[in-house]
Amino acid sequence: MFDLKKYRKKSPWILHYNAGSCNGCDIEILASLSPKYDLERFGVINTGNPKQSDIFLVTGPVTYRSRERLVELYTQMPEPKVVIAVGSCTCTGGVFRDMYNVEDGIDRYIPVDVYIAGCAASPELIIDGIVKALEILEQKSKEMEKPHKLFREATSEGGIVNRRHSALKVGEIDEEN
Amino acid sequence: MKKIKVSLESVRDEIKSFYDYKQWHLLTLNGLALAENKMEVQWIFSKYEAMDEIVVYYTEIENTETIPSIVDMIPSAIISQREIVDMFGVKVDGSEKGLYLDEDSMQRPLSGCSI
Amino acid sequence: MKKTINIPLGSQHISLLEPVRFKFECENEKIISVDSDVGFVHRGIERACTTKFKFDAIGYVVARVCGLCAITHSLSYTAAIEKLLGGEITKKAKYLRILLLELDRVHSHMLCLSHTCENAGFEAMFMRIMGDRELVMEIQELLTGNRVQFDYINIGGVNRDISSEVAQKIVNNLYEVKQRVLGYMDEFTNNWSLSLKFKTIGALSLDDAYRLNAIGPLARASGLNIDVRNEIGYLPFSEVGFVMQTHSEGDINARNIVRLNEILNSILMCENILSGLPEGEIFTKLKGKPNGEAVVRFEAPRGELMYYVKGNGSAMLDRVRIKTPTFASIPAFSHIFVGENYADAPAILASFDPCLSCTAK
């Protein structure tokens, strides 16, 4: 039987989207896939298809016209997924902050797991970021395995809560009991 | 840099008589906000294989006036014309809006009166 | 019944580094018309240059228009300001500027060649060229302190001096790069399967190049003699051995050969600069505020880059107009696509070496 979890850990696929960056970080991503830095030793492949990807690499401060594409690509990726913001302008807007067509960083639109600073982010940092993202991906896969259980939460007034959405909290209660 | 002032009506004729496609190429169209609702439009040309020979045709217009198109003479002007429409909110014959800006983003960012 | 089908390419696609959307109208395999949307990367830098930043900071802001030709952007802006301030910089600073400009051209052309190969389906060549490109990135990092966004050029000179060890390292690495490039030259001219993908595909005739105002390697591959390094006097390009490279075929193969020849010429220029680097200061302080207007052109890796700067005697400028090479070439791009097979579209697109973040600013 296929052990999807194992394969996902051994060979995460990358989706790269440029949301208005200056190309600096994009060529550094290419460079980190090339022989000297060789990100492919972690099994990473750059793919163009959101439906096959596990890691979403975003560069650029999110321009007004690209924001819908960004959200669209994020929603098309299957769970579990990790988002990495590459470069200073992706994290905060950087030098482009407060320009009229710029949305000041991607965390205004999608949740970010790893922030990589630098203008432009160096390949070493990108590799570190992706290795970090692999840990988060593994953690998220484990989280997904927990069964869906509905339970009654003490604080909400008779409300029924999905277990996965408050997984951490439930774990704590379990330990106490 | 040589600057030649022309009127809005005569700019097409001036460029037509001047432009030889084997000798000159259009660098770009440029806009310059002067004051409230006034702007300067420049057509910047450069000569092939000459030391820095640049000719600028310019004219001053009101923002409500329509700039004539030169696409039939110089096909590559189309993209500069669309940019100037977006950036200054002026009208250019045959050039539509929407190269860079959407309906709901900031309009006429360089026109000076929208600040 | 409608006989054509519309195929979109972009805004996110594996063969694109940047967001651009093409809509190809195809009849069977042939492309009969192209519609493009290039505005995805528009950030509004031209306005920010006149409202947010003072004139001495803009050199570092405009470098962020494009990461690949960052050096040409800050150089053009700085040259325009120096023209308005009326100062003269030292000869050593001029030589160091050319050195970095040509190193940047080498790595940018190598990236374009590798990307063209990848899009034509030759993955191994992509890896080879990208691996060798690191030799250039290494010396750029030694020279300026950063791999991509250098921030090396300042109004009045350059920010960092060169030591003799760094100069020696540059010479050694460039010798290595030269041997590799001669190897690619063989591959690009003699490899039969590459010739199927590149020869006679995506051709632009000389007359069309004139008519559509094509610039850069695209025009030089068609035989049009346009290279701004030949037409300006701010930097002494002819002193250090600049020779214009042209080709007559105009297809993808011709563009690749022009780029390879330019890499060799740039390496020669760098070697000449390092062997005859003049002594002296690298920085001259220029006083005053820019007043008046200036047009400055430089040859970016993709073609002619133009800056129009207008100052009014205060620290804030009136207007900064950036005309980038890809922006001016878009009509030529659309013209070339018509009549080609859709399957060749990614390779043709990569051979233009388009830079959309330049285009939309």
XYZ file of C-alpha atoms in Angstrom:
653
model
C 0.000 0.000 0.000
C 1.148 3.513 -0.721
C 2.363 5.314 2.295
C 1.531 8.832 1.166
C 2.786 10.388 4.351
C 6.259 8.960 3.862
C 6.472 10.017 0.239
C 5.277 13.477 1.033
C 8.077 13.875 3.523
C 10.704 12.464 1.184
C 9.618 14.364 -1.894
C 7.729 17.598 -1.315
C 6.827 19.462 -4.488
C 7.124 23.194 -4.810
C 4.772 25.681 -6.404
C 6.339 29.041 -7.097
C 4.355 32.208 -7.715
C 5.704 35.681 -8.338
C 3.276 38.189 -6.875
C 5.089 41.306 -8.048
C 8.674 40.810 -6.999
C 11.713 42.259 -8.747
C 12.944 38.824 -9.997
C 15.811 38.891 -7.529
C 14.325 36.240 -5.248
C 13.018 34.253 -8.212
C 16.447 33.800 -9.700
C 17.756 32.883 -6.256
C 15.076 30.170 -6.047
C 16.246 28.932 -9.458
C 19.833 29.082 -8.242
C 19.004 27.049 -5.155
C 17.511 24.361 -7.425
C 20.666 24.324 -9.555
C 23.721 22.070 -9.006
C 25.706 24.193 -6.548
C 23.054 24.461 -3.853
C 21.046 21.472 -5.053
C 17.758 21.707 -3.259
C 16.699 18.632 -5.221
C 18.678 16.443 -2.825
C 15.711 16.834 -0.471
C 13.496 15.434 -3.202
C 12.153 18.894 -4.022
C 10.852 19.417 -7.544
C 9.585 22.690 -8.914
C 6.195 22.044 -10.457
C 3.759 24.333 -12.167
C 0.622 22.641 -10.961
C -0.985 23.766 -7.694
C -2.929 20.506 -7.392
C 0.261 18.463 -7.026
C 2.161 20.793 -4.727
C 2.892 20.738 -1.024
C 4.980 23.862 -0.545
C 3.924 27.266 -1.830
C 6.834 29.654 -2.410
C 5.683 33.229 -2.858
C 7.877 36.169 -3.820
C 6.868 39.794 -4.120
C 4.790 42.265 -2.138
C 1.460 41.249 -3.776
C 0.357 43.743 -6.388
C -3.250 44.712 -6.752
C -3.833 42.629 -9.860
C -2.079 39.470 -8.667
C -3.849 39.135 -5.333
C -6.779 37.124 -6.683
C -4.428 34.690 -8.421
C -2.495 34.282 -5.195
C -5.578 33.325 -3.200
C -6.840 31.136 -6.044
C -3.570 29.182 -6.182
C -3.572 28.781 -2.413
C -7.083 27.380 -2.337
C -6.340 24.969 -5.186
C -3.503 23.311 -3.283
C -4.485 20.165 -1.371
C -4.017 19.867 2.400
C -1.538 19.688 4.051
C 0.232 22.727 2.620
C 2.931 25.100 3.785
C 3.380 28.696 2.644
C 6.820 30.284 2.549
C 7.278 34.029 2.056
C 10.624 34.563 0.298
C 12.235 37.977 0.619
C 11.727 41.091 2.676
C 9.073 42.581 0.428
C 6.991 39.403 0.642
C 7.117 39.502 4.424
C 6.335 43.160 5.019
C 6.226 45.064 1.747
C 9.867 46.083 2.079
C 10.918 48.968 -0.107
C 7.552 48.874 -1.880
C 5.548 49.452 1.295
C 2.820 52.094 0.887
C 3.151 52.331 -2.873
C -0.307 52.710 -4.364
C -0.577 49.359 -6.138
C 1.014 47.223 -3.437
C -0.691 45.269 -0.659
C 2.220 45.187 1.852
C 3.047 41.526 2.166
C 1.218 38.269 1.601
C 0.018 37.644 5.147
C -2.813 40.038 4.516
C -4.324 37.392 2.220
C -3.044 33.917 3.106
C -1.564 32.391 6.295
C 2.231 32.167 6.202
C 4.247 29.450 7.934
C 7.841 30.467 7.206
C 9.215 33.965 6.624
C 12.570 34.309 4.837
C 14.150 37.749 5.093
C 16.696 39.353 2.798
C 16.775 41.483 -0.326
C 17.320 39.294 -2.176
C 17.017 36.185 0.028
C 20.168 34.129 -0.449
C 19.970 30.483 -1.569
C 21.322 29.322 1.802
C 18.429 31.022 3.558
C 15.926 29.593 1.077
C 17.247 26.071 1.745
C 17.010 26.656 5.506
C 13.459 27.910 5.060
C 12.390 24.898 3.033
C 13.915 22.479 5.542
C 11.978 24.277 8.249
C 8.864 24.021 6.088
C 9.370 20.256 5.831
C 9.124 19.997 9.610
C 5.945 22.010 9.606
C 4.577 19.881 6.777
C 5.188 16.726 8.779
C 3.515 18.243 11.808
C 0.523 19.263 9.706
C 0.248 15.769 8.210
C 0.108 14.322 11.703
C -2.541 16.798 12.679
C -4.631 15.697 9.714
C -4.560 12.084 10.862
C -6.403 12.900 14.044
C -9.982 11.737 13.692
C -12.810 14.197 13.282
C -14.624 14.210 16.587
C -17.344 16.511 17.677
C -17.342 17.415 21.323
C -18.948 19.768 23.706
C -16.690 22.607 24.757
C -16.949 23.803 28.317
C -16.652 27.523 27.538
C -19.101 27.750 24.643
C -22.708 27.557 25.644
C -23.708 24.136 24.462
C -21.897 24.706 21.174
C -20.480 21.767 19.260
C -16.934 22.277 17.977
C -14.992 20.373 15.354
C -12.061 18.726 17.043
C -9.487 19.528 14.395
C -9.941 23.257 14.591
C -8.991 23.294 18.231
C -6.654 20.334 18.191
C -4.100 21.786 20.560
C -6.669 22.774 23.115
C -8.259 19.336 23.044
C -4.883 17.698 23.548
C -4.348 19.718 26.674
C -7.718 18.687 28.087
C -6.994 15.046 27.283
C -3.747 15.202 29.193
C -5.423 16.676 32.227
C -8.028 13.963 32.348
C 18.979 66.533 -26.493
C 17.061 68.724 -28.926
C 13.602 69.897 -27.862
C 11.073 70.973 -30.486
C 7.766 72.504 -29.467
C 4.785 71.611 -31.627
C 1.077 72.203 -31.358
C -1.327 69.369 -30.677
C -2.913 69.612 -34.121
C 0.356 69.567 -36.048
C 2.157 66.855 -34.091
C 1.139 64.050 -36.441
C 2.338 65.938 -39.520
C 5.599 66.944 -37.850
C 6.397 63.389 -36.815
C 5.345 62.034 -40.194
C 7.728 64.315 -42.062
C 10.538 63.683 -39.579
C 10.334 59.952 -38.913
C 12.402 57.666 -41.121
C 12.159 54.143 -39.780
C 15.635 53.163 -40.957
C 17.272 56.048 -39.111
C 15.257 56.820 -36.007
C 13.471 54.808 -33.392
C 10.891 55.885 -30.890
C 12.201 55.651 -27.349
C 8.961 56.391 -25.605
C 6.087 58.739 -24.993
C 6.469 60.674 -21.795
C 4.029 62.701 -19.757
C 4.815 65.455 -17.312
C 2.265 66.952 -14.949
C 2.649 70.736 -15.016
C -0.116 72.213 -12.920
C -3.734 71.564 -12.097
C -5.229 69.851 -15.165
C -2.298 70.687 -17.443
C 0.359 68.370 -18.737
C 3.223 68.158 -21.179
C 3.421 65.257 -23.620
C 6.772 64.316 -25.122
C 7.638 62.037 -28.020
C 11.280 61.026 -27.562
C 13.253 59.718 -30.569
C 16.797 58.467 -30.835
C 19.014 57.919 -33.881
C 20.607 54.582 -34.744
C 24.417 54.459 -34.603
C 24.892 58.109 -33.639
C 26.486 59.544 -30.523
C 23.589 60.367 -28.203
C 21.399 62.085 -30.758
C 18.003 62.504 -29.105
C 15.099 64.554 -30.414
C 12.122 65.404 -28.237
C 8.839 66.686 -29.686
C 6.675 68.183 -26.990
C 3.386 69.916 -26.584
C 1.344 71.286 -23.690
C -2.264 70.201 -23.330
C -5.234 70.346 -21.012
C -6.164 67.032 -19.409
C -9.480 67.046 -21.246
C -7.939 67.157 -24.726
C -7.399 64.062 -26.873
C -3.888 63.195 -28.010
C -3.666 61.958 -31.620
C -2.361 58.434 -32.119
C 0.818 57.703 -34.111
C 0.434 53.925 -34.175
C -0.128 53.824 -37.946
C 3.328 55.359 -38.472
C 5.161 53.747 -35.549
C 3.555 50.455 -34.437
C 5.609 50.242 -31.265
C 4.028 53.414 -29.878
C 0.895 51.511 -28.895
C 2.207 50.329 -25.558
C 3.479 53.770 -24.505
C 0.153 55.274 -25.470
C -1.747 52.800 -23.336
C 0.554 53.569 -20.421
C 0.028 57.317 -20.696
C -3.739 56.777 -20.728
C -3.502 54.861 -17.451
C -1.012 57.074 -15.716
C -2.407 60.515 -16.572
C -6.045 59.829 -17.288
C -5.912 61.592 -20.660
C -7.495 60.294 -23.828
C -5.421 58.963 -26.717
C -7.072 57.998 -30.010
C -7.631 54.262 -30.201
C -5.906 53.407 -26.903
C -7.954 51.874 -24.147
C -7.447 51.860 -20.402
C -6.326 48.930 -18.334
C -2.699 48.193 -19.146
C -1.635 48.459 -15.505
C -4.588 49.692 -13.499
C -7.899 48.060 -12.713
C -11.250 49.768 -12.353
C -11.057 49.903 -8.569
C -7.378 50.749 -8.096
C -6.006 54.273 -7.790
C -6.735 56.273 -10.921
C -4.367 58.741 -12.651
C -1.480 58.233 -10.204
C 0.921 60.599 -11.966
C -1.429 63.382 -12.982
C -0.583 65.624 -10.029
C -4.136 66.608 -9.139
C -5.103 63.295 -7.590
C -2.622 63.466 -4.719
C -18.803 27.224 -36.599
C -15.815 28.770 -34.939
C -12.634 27.152 -36.120
C -10.116 28.588 -33.682
C -9.420 27.770 -30.072
C -8.052 30.059 -27.379
C -5.201 28.772 -25.254
C -4.086 30.814 -22.258
C -0.460 30.829 -21.068
C -0.057 32.287 -17.582
C -0.319 34.136 -15.318
C 1.171 31.254 -13.396
C 2.976 28.694 -15.570
C 5.958 26.420 -15.121
C 7.831 28.058 -18.009
C 7.345 31.571 -16.640
C 9.446 33.148 -13.961
C 7.069 36.055 -13.685
C 3.363 36.626 -14.010
C 2.335 37.544 -17.540
C -0.735 36.297 -19.332
C -0.825 35.494 -23.016
C -3.957 34.438 -24.797
C -3.087 32.606 -27.998
C -5.750 32.165 -30.629
C -4.802 28.969 -32.437
C -5.948 27.301 -35.609
C -4.860 23.680 -35.258
C -1.249 24.068 -34.121
C -0.625 27.533 -35.582
C -0.928 30.696 -33.552
C -2.923 33.281 -35.448
C -3.192 36.064 -32.911
C -1.836 36.979 -29.510
C -3.276 39.020 -26.696
C -1.102 39.832 -23.718
C -1.607 41.232 -20.227
C 1.622 42.559 -18.752
C 0.315 44.567 -15.813
C 0.514 41.974 -13.047
C 3.696 43.361 -11.542
C 2.769 47.058 -11.558
C 3.828 48.521 -8.209
C 3.931 52.261 -8.816
C 7.633 52.984 -8.525
C 7.522 56.055 -10.797
C 5.118 57.809 -8.455
C 7.005 56.741 -5.335
C 10.177 58.278 -6.832
C 8.544 61.688 -6.818
C 6.511 61.507 -3.609
C 8.193 59.126 -1.157
C 11.947 59.251 -1.609
C 14.580 61.961 -1.844
C 16.807 62.067 -4.904
C 19.869 60.518 -3.239
C 17.903 57.428 -2.163
C 16.181 56.770 -5.467
C 19.256 55.027 -6.914
C 18.626 52.171 -4.492
C 14.866 52.187 -5.041
C 15.007 51.933 -8.830
C 17.393 48.985 -8.476
C 14.333 47.145 -7.159
C 12.521 47.653 -10.444
C 14.316 44.561 -11.657
C 16.662 42.166 -9.909
C 18.356 40.972 -13.078
C 19.381 44.348 -14.468
C 19.468 46.130 -11.097
C 22.890 47.548 -11.849
C 21.795 49.143 -15.121
C 18.822 50.807 -13.457
C 20.808 52.387 -10.645
C 23.593 53.274 -13.077
C 21.237 55.043 -15.483
C 19.558 56.990 -12.704
C 22.892 57.934 -11.154
C 24.280 59.029 -14.511
C 21.227 61.244 -15.039
C 21.657 62.882 -11.618
C 25.392 63.336 -12.214
C 24.570 65.023 -15.503
C 22.221 67.432 -13.705
C 24.638 68.116 -10.841
C 27.414 68.661 -13.337
C 30.209 66.765 -11.607
C 32.847 64.471 -13.023
C 33.614 61.117 -11.386
C 37.040 59.514 -11.279
C 38.284 57.178 -13.945
C 38.636 54.287 -11.521
C 34.978 54.553 -10.521
C 34.007 54.517 -14.199
C 36.027 51.370 -14.812
C 34.555 49.618 -11.783
C 31.069 50.509 -12.987
C 31.744 48.925 -16.359
C 33.199 45.870 -14.622
C 30.034 45.211 -12.645
C 27.798 46.095 -15.603
C 29.505 43.465 -17.735
C 29.524 40.821 -14.971
C 25.798 41.405 -14.617
C 25.365 40.949 -18.361
C 27.269 37.666 -18.268
C 25.098 36.164 -15.540
C 21.868 37.486 -17.025
C 22.665 36.064 -20.469
C 23.610 32.727 -18.924
C 20.292 32.625 -17.094
C 18.443 33.373 -20.331
C 20.320 30.662 -22.246
C 19.657 28.063 -19.574
C 16.011 29.027 -19.404
C 15.639 28.777 -23.181
C 17.119 25.278 -23.046
C 14.803 24.256 -20.230
C 11.756 25.459 -22.123
C 12.905 23.590 -25.207
C 13.025 20.439 -23.086
C 16.805 20.179 -22.576
C 16.916 19.940 -18.798
C 20.547 18.780 -18.588
C 21.812 21.892 -20.373
C 19.770 24.053 -17.977
C 21.529 22.429 -15.036
C 24.953 22.758 -16.650
C 24.613 26.462 -17.392
C 23.024 27.231 -14.022
C 25.877 25.424 -12.300
C 28.491 27.420 -14.211
C 26.611 30.654 -13.584
C 27.491 30.310 -9.903
C 31.093 31.140 -10.820
C 29.923 34.606 -11.851
C 27.602 34.993 -8.872
C 30.529 34.163 -6.589
C 32.705 36.974 -7.920
C 29.776 39.398 -7.855
C 29.366 38.609 -4.180
C 33.079 39.133 -3.574
C 33.070 42.438 -5.441
C 29.890 43.990 -4.050
C 28.855 42.002 -0.985
C 25.572 40.684 -2.343
C 24.592 38.203 -4.995
C 21.682 39.934 -6.659
C 20.767 43.395 -5.385
C 24.195 45.003 -5.332
C 23.602 48.606 -4.219
C 27.115 49.204 -5.493
C 26.674 52.451 -7.355
C 26.381 55.738 -5.548
C 25.988 59.293 -6.802
C 29.618 60.279 -7.273
C 31.241 56.886 -7.626
C 30.987 53.385 -6.247
C 30.566 52.117 -2.692
C 33.308 49.544 -2.415
C 36.908 49.328 -3.536
C 38.440 46.278 -5.148
C 41.384 44.484 -3.566
C 44.090 42.654 -5.495
C 42.956 39.238 -4.179
C 39.416 39.858 -5.406
C 40.758 40.990 -8.775
C 42.804 37.794 -9.038
C 39.781 35.672 -8.119
C 37.679 37.446 -10.760
C 40.309 36.764 -13.419
C 40.513 33.086 -12.450
C 36.761 32.553 -12.407
C 36.234 34.410 -15.673
C 38.862 32.220 -17.335
C 36.878 29.204 -16.158
C 33.594 30.692 -17.412
C 35.173 31.415 -20.783
C 36.132 27.762 -21.263
C 32.603 26.662 -20.371
C 31.023 29.202 -22.731
C 33.193 27.974 -25.588
C 31.819 24.525 -24.784
C 28.226 25.797 -25.025
C 29.063 27.465 -28.316
C 29.835 24.019 -29.694
C 26.635 22.595 -28.204
C 24.398 25.368 -29.526
C 25.813 25.281 -33.051
C 26.252 21.515 -33.529
C 23.669 19.736 -31.388
C 21.140 18.275 -33.790
C 18.168 18.018 -31.417
C 18.652 21.590 -30.203
C 18.747 22.791 -33.816
C 15.306 21.248 -34.368
C 13.960 23.388 -31.530
C 15.862 26.579 -32.323
C 16.702 26.960 -36.004
C 14.192 28.871 -38.165
C 11.799 29.076 -35.175
C 10.568 32.476 -34.076
C 12.311 34.493 -36.784
C 12.210 38.288 -37.058
C 13.309 39.875 -40.355
C 15.559 42.935 -40.478
C 12.840 45.124 -41.975
C 10.396 44.121 -39.251
C 13.048 44.805 -36.638
C 13.373 48.344 -38.000
C 9.640 48.820 -38.343
C 8.745 47.553 -34.857
C 11.659 49.360 -33.154
C 13.126 46.140 -31.790
C 16.093 46.565 -29.448
C 18.714 44.548 -27.650
C 19.793 41.008 -28.567
C 16.446 40.544 -30.322
C 17.325 43.259 -32.878
C 21.014 42.400 -33.087
C 20.126 38.791 -33.949
C 18.237 40.172 -36.966
C 21.223 42.238 -38.078
C 20.162 45.641 -36.742
C 23.166 47.547 -35.395
C 21.766 48.920 -32.189
C 23.834 48.759 -29.041
C 23.743 51.729 -26.730
C 27.267 51.003 -25.539
C 28.289 52.183 -28.996
C 26.259 55.390 -28.788
C 27.073 56.958 -25.425
C 30.050 58.729 -23.985
C 29.560 58.626 -20.192
C 31.509 55.418 -19.803
C 34.560 54.489 -21.903
C 33.265 51.280 -23.479
C 35.415 51.500 -26.608
C 38.589 51.850 -24.482
C 38.059 48.481 -22.868
C 37.432 46.542 -26.043
C 33.713 46.639 -26.788
C 32.720 45.035 -30.109
C 29.116 44.860 -31.283
C 27.841 41.327 -31.906
C 25.260 40.774 -34.625
C 23.789 37.886 -36.553
C 21.631 37.790 -39.656
C 19.170 34.924 -39.191
C 16.875 36.409 -36.547
C 15.634 33.091 -35.131
C 16.041 31.644 -31.632
C 19.378 30.137 -32.558
C 20.669 33.525 -33.737
C 19.637 35.120 -30.435
C 21.467 32.403 -28.517
C 24.619 32.861 -30.599
C 24.478 36.653 -30.142
C 24.180 36.172 -26.381
C 27.075 33.704 -26.298
C 29.267 36.093 -28.302
C 28.309 38.950 -25.984
C 29.314 36.887 -22.972
C 32.736 36.311 -24.534
C 33.058 40.017 -25.359
C 32.022 40.993 -21.826
C 34.590 38.627 -20.338
C 37.246 40.214 -22.567
C 36.180 43.673 -21.382
C 36.370 42.611 -17.724
C 39.856 41.181 -18.245
C 40.995 44.382 -19.933
C 39.578 46.486 -17.093
C 41.317 44.437 -14.415
C 44.669 44.445 -16.194
C 44.630 48.209 -16.677
C 42.693 49.459 -13.647
C 43.760 53.062 -12.961
C 44.796 54.202 -9.501
C 42.806 56.786 -7.584
C 39.762 57.501 -5.491
C 36.505 55.640 -6.035
C 34.220 58.409 -4.811
C 33.867 62.131 -5.505
C 31.448 64.192 -3.469
C 28.984 66.025 -5.690
C 27.245 69.066 -4.210
C 23.936 70.684 -5.007
C 20.434 69.626 -5.929
C 19.371 68.404 -9.371
C 17.792 71.053 -11.554
C 16.668 70.685 -15.159
C 15.984 67.632 -17.273
C 18.187 64.848 -18.554
C 17.744 61.791 -20.751
C 20.183 58.948 -20.180
C 20.372 55.636 -21.981
C 22.259 52.471 -21.147
C 22.463 49.002 -22.581
C 20.800 46.590 -20.160
C 21.202 42.857 -20.826
C 17.842 42.975 -22.625
C 18.350 46.145 -24.635
C 18.116 49.852 -24.399
C 17.126 51.328 -21.048
C 16.151 54.996 -20.861
C 15.780 57.280 -17.869
C 14.204 60.707 -18.076
C 14.796 62.728 -14.904
C 13.439 66.190 -14.184
C 14.501 68.063 -11.077
C 13.377 71.416 -9.709
C 16.275 72.379 -7.456
C 14.891 70.692 -4.339
C 15.472 67.252 -2.848
C 12.289 65.839 -4.379
C 12.253 65.248 -8.122
C 9.497 66.313 -10.487
C 9.454 63.250 -12.688
C 11.348 59.998 -13.186
C 10.375 58.181 -16.364
C 11.716 54.678 -16.831
C 11.582 53.128 -20.278
C 12.640 49.528 -20.036
C 13.767 47.234 -22.862
C 10.990 44.645 -22.627
C 8.338 47.356 -22.520
C 9.443 48.697 -25.907
C 9.747 45.234 -27.439
C 6.244 43.961 -26.705
C 4.888 44.818 -30.206
C 7.810 42.877 -31.723
C 7.106 39.913 -29.415
C 3.471 39.742 -30.476
C 4.516 39.970 -34.126
C 6.936 37.026 -33.819
C 4.406 34.699 -32.169
C 1.993 34.900 -35.096
C 2.460 31.960 -37.462
C 4.463 29.788 -35.065
C 3.408 26.481 -33.526
C 1.886 26.659 -30.077
C 4.296 23.969 -28.875
C 7.215 26.330 -29.521
C 5.680 29.247 -27.638
C 7.484 28.704 -24.297
C 10.888 28.436 -25.992
C 10.238 31.533 -28.109
C 9.093 33.434 -25.051
C 12.214 32.451 -23.115
C 14.434 33.455 -26.038
C 13.119 37.029 -25.799
C 14.399 37.049 -22.218
C 11.346 39.033 -21.121
C 11.503 40.973 -17.884
C 8.006 41.794 -16.746
C 8.957 43.453 -13.504
C 10.880 45.947 -15.652
C 7.915 46.351 -17.969
C 5.307 47.129 -15.378
C 7.498 48.924 -12.833
